[in-house]
Coordinates of C-alpha atoms in Angstrom, one line a residue:
M283 CA 12.4 12.7 -24.4
E284 CA 9.7 13.2 -21.8
A285 CA 10.4 12.3 -18.4
V286 CA 8.8 9.6 -17.0
S287 CA 6.5 10.5 -13.8
P288 CA 7.8 9.0 -10.6
L289 CA 4.5 7.5 -9.6
V290 CA 4.0 5.7 -13.0
R291 CA 7.3 3.7 -12.1
H292 CA 7.1 0.0 -12.8
H293 CA 9.8 -2.6 -11.8
T294 CA 9.9 -5.2 -14.9
P295 CA 10.6 -8.1 -13.4
V296 CA 13.7 -10.4 -13.7
G297 CA 13.7 -14.0 -12.8
I298 CA 11.3 -16.2 -11.7
S299 CA 10.9 -14.7 -8.0
D300 CA 10.0 -11.4 -9.4
R301 CA 7.5 -13.0 -12.0
L302 CA 5.6 -14.9 -9.0
A303 CA 5.8 -11.6 -6.8
L304 CA 4.2 -9.7 -9.7
A305 CA 1.7 -12.7 -10.7
F306 CA 0.6 -12.4 -6.8
T307 CA 0.2 -9.0 -6.3
K308 CA -1.9 -8.8 -9.6
F309 CA -4.1 -11.9 -8.6
L310 CA -5.3 -10.5 -5.3
R311 CA -5.4 -6.9 -6.8
F312 CA -8.2 -8.7 -9.4
F313 CA -9.6 -10.0 -6.0
A314 CA -9.7 -6.4 -4.9
D315 CA -11.3 -5.0 -7.8
I316 CA -14.2 -7.1 -7.8
F317 CA -14.9 -6.6 -4.1
F318 CA -14.7 -3.1 -3.8
A319 CA -15.1 -1.6 -7.4
K320 CA -15.3 2.2 -6.7
R321 CA -15.3 2.2 -2.9
Y322 CA -12.1 3.6 -2.4
G323 CA -11.9 4.2 0.9
H324 CA -12.8 0.8 1.8
R325 CA -10.0 -0.3 -0.8
A326 CA -7.5 2.2 1.2
V327 CA -8.6 0.2 4.6
V328 CA -7.3 -3.3 3.1
L329 CA -4.4 -1.9 1.3
E330 CA -3.1 -0.2 4.6
T331 CA -4.1 -3.3 6.8
V332 CA -2.0 -5.5 4.5
A333 CA 0.9 -2.8 4.1
A334 CA 0.9 -2.3 7.8
V335 CA 2.1 -6.2 8.6
P336 CA 5.0 -5.8 10.0
R337 CA 8.4 -6.3 7.5
M338 CA 10.6 -9.0 9.0
E339 CA 14.2 -8.0 8.0
G340 CA 17.6 -8.3 9.8
D341 CA 19.6 -5.3 10.0
N342 CA 21.9 -4.5 6.9
G343 CA 21.2 -1.2 7.8
W344 CA 17.4 -1.1 7.1
I345 CA 15.8 -1.9 10.1
Q346 CA 15.1 2.0 10.6
T347 CA 13.7 2.5 7.2
L348 CA 11.7 -0.4 7.5
L349 CA 10.2 0.4 10.9
N350 CA 9.4 4.5 9.6
E351 CA 7.7 2.5 6.5
A352 CA 5.5 0.5 9.0
E353 CA 4.7 3.2 10.8
N354 CA 3.8 5.2 8.1
E355 CA 1.6 2.4 6.2
R356 CA 0.1 2.0 10.2
M357 CA -0.9 5.8 9.8
H358 CA -2.3 5.3 6.4
L359 CA -4.5 2.9 8.4
M360 CA -5.9 4.5 11.0
T361 CA -6.3 7.4 8.1
F362 CA -8.5 5.6 6.4
V363 CA -10.3 3.7 8.4
E364 CA -11.8 7.2 10.0
I365 CA -12.7 8.3 6.3
A366 CA -14.1 4.9 5.4
N367 CA -15.8 3.4 8.7
P368 CA -15.8 -0.2 7.8
S369 CA -18.7 -2.1 9.2
K370 CA -18.0 -4.7 11.8
F371 CA -18.2 -7.4 9.0
E372 CA -15.7 -5.6 7.1
R373 CA -13.1 -5.2 10.4
F374 CA -13.7 -8.9 10.8
L375 CA -12.6 -9.7 7.0
I376 CA -9.9 -7.2 7.7
L377 CA -8.7 -8.9 10.7
M378 CA -8.8 -12.2 8.6
A379 CA -6.9 -10.6 5.7
Q380 CA -4.3 -9.6 8.1
G381 CA -3.7 -13.0 9.9
I382 CA -3.6 -14.5 6.4
F383 CA -1.3 -12.2 5.3
Y384 CA 1.2 -11.8 7.9
N385 CA 2.0 -15.8 8.0
F386 CA 1.9 -16.2 4.3
F387 CA 4.5 -13.3 4.2
F388 CA 6.4 -14.7 7.0
M389 CA 6.8 -18.1 5.0
V390 CA 7.7 -15.9 1.9
Y391 CA 10.4 -13.7 4.0
F392 CA 12.2 -16.9 6.0
C393 CA 12.4 -18.8 2.2
S394 CA 13.4 -15.4 -0.1
P395 CA 13.7 -12.4 1.5
R396 CA 14.2 -10.9 -1.9
T397 CA 10.7 -12.1 -3.2
A398 CA 9.3 -10.9 -0.2
H399 CA 10.3 -6.9 -0.6
R400 CA 9.9 -7.6 -4.5
I401 CA 6.0 -8.5 -3.5
V402 CA 5.9 -5.2 -1.7
G403 CA 7.5 -3.4 -4.1
Y404 CA 4.8 -4.5 -6.4
F405 CA 2.0 -4.1 -3.6
E406 CA 3.4 -0.5 -3.5
E407 CA 2.9 -0.1 -7.5
E408 CA -0.9 -0.8 -7.1
A409 CA -0.9 1.6 -4.1
V410 CA -0.2 4.5 -6.0
Y411 CA -2.4 2.9 -9.3
S412 CA -5.3 2.5 -7.0
Y413 CA -4.5 6.0 -4.9
T414 CA -4.2 7.7 -8.6
E415 CA -7.8 6.1 -9.6
Y416 CA -8.9 7.7 -6.0
L417 CA -7.6 10.9 -6.8
E418 CA -9.3 10.7 -10.6
N419 CA -12.9 9.9 -8.8
I420 CA -12.4 12.6 -6.5
D421 CA -11.8 15.2 -9.0
K422 CA -14.6 14.2 -11.2
G423 CA -16.9 14.1 -8.1
V424 CA -17.6 10.2 -7.8
C425 CA -15.7 10.0 -4.3
E426 CA -16.8 13.0 -2.1
N427 CA -14.1 15.6 -1.1
V428 CA -14.7 15.2 2.3
A429 CA -12.7 17.1 5.3
A430 CA -9.2 15.4 5.9
P431 CA -9.8 13.7 9.5
Q432 CA -7.7 15.7 12.4
I433 CA -5.1 12.4 12.4
A434 CA -4.6 13.0 8.6
I435 CA -4.3 17.0 9.2
E436 CA -1.7 16.4 12.2
Y437 CA 0.5 13.5 10.8
W438 CA 1.1 14.9 7.3
N439 CA 0.8 18.7 8.7
L440 CA -1.6 19.5 6.5
A441 CA -3.8 23.0 6.7
P442 CA -6.2 22.8 9.5
D443 CA -8.8 23.0 6.2
A444 CA -7.4 20.4 4.3
R445 CA -9.8 17.8 2.5
L446 CA -9.6 13.9 1.3
R447 CA -7.8 14.9 -1.9
E448 CA -4.7 16.0 0.1
V449 CA -4.9 13.3 2.0
V450 CA -4.9 11.0 -1.1
L451 CA -2.3 12.9 -2.8
A452 CA 0.2 12.7 0.7
V453 CA -0.6 8.7 0.9
R454 CA 0.4 8.2 -2.6
N455 CA 3.4 10.1 -2.5
D456 CA 4.4 7.7 0.6
E457 CA 3.5 4.6 -1.3
A458 CA 5.7 5.8 -4.4
L459 CA 8.8 6.1 -2.1
H460 CA 8.0 2.7 -0.6
R461 CA 7.5 1.1 -3.8
D462 CA 10.9 2.5 -4.7
V463 CA 12.7 1.4 -1.3
N464 CA 11.3 -1.7 -1.2
H465 CA 12.4 -2.9 -5.1
Q466 CA 15.6 -1.4 -4.1
F467 CA 15.9 -3.8 -1.1
A468 CA 15.1 -6.6 -3.4
D469 CA 17.7 -5.7 -5.6
D470 CA 20.2 -5.2 -3.1
L471 CA 19.9 -8.7 -2.0
S472 CA 19.9 -10.4 -5.9

């Protein structure tokens, strides 16, 4: 039997909470696909904007993990803002999305921390999928394999001549880890 790549791992929904979390994620993915199409750098800015909204969690031994994850997502955002250089209008939309999502996520977490972590787990699954598409388009020459920003080279200890492809690989690996952590947190809250 062939081993399944950890990058394509998917949490099968169990119960209404999981189904709602997945449906919400797919609903947002639909609009992201329409709005951004193949502009993966811009899509990454939005992915990382939403991901950078702080996770609200009592300790349970998880707080350092969540703080590290939030810092990691912030670095993703800062990196892709440098790469995509969003317009003022796009920056405005990003701020609006952050404000809306922050309040929505706060309410979800208040009502059901398990559902909130499951949403994050599904968001991270979609992020892995999007970054895999991004890599494919870099490899095909659809997206230019530009030089990695200095902030990314320093954060991920990349080679001084690193390119966008190495950045996207590092970010995708981070997102796969975040996916697994948040699905595990949701499972622990069951």
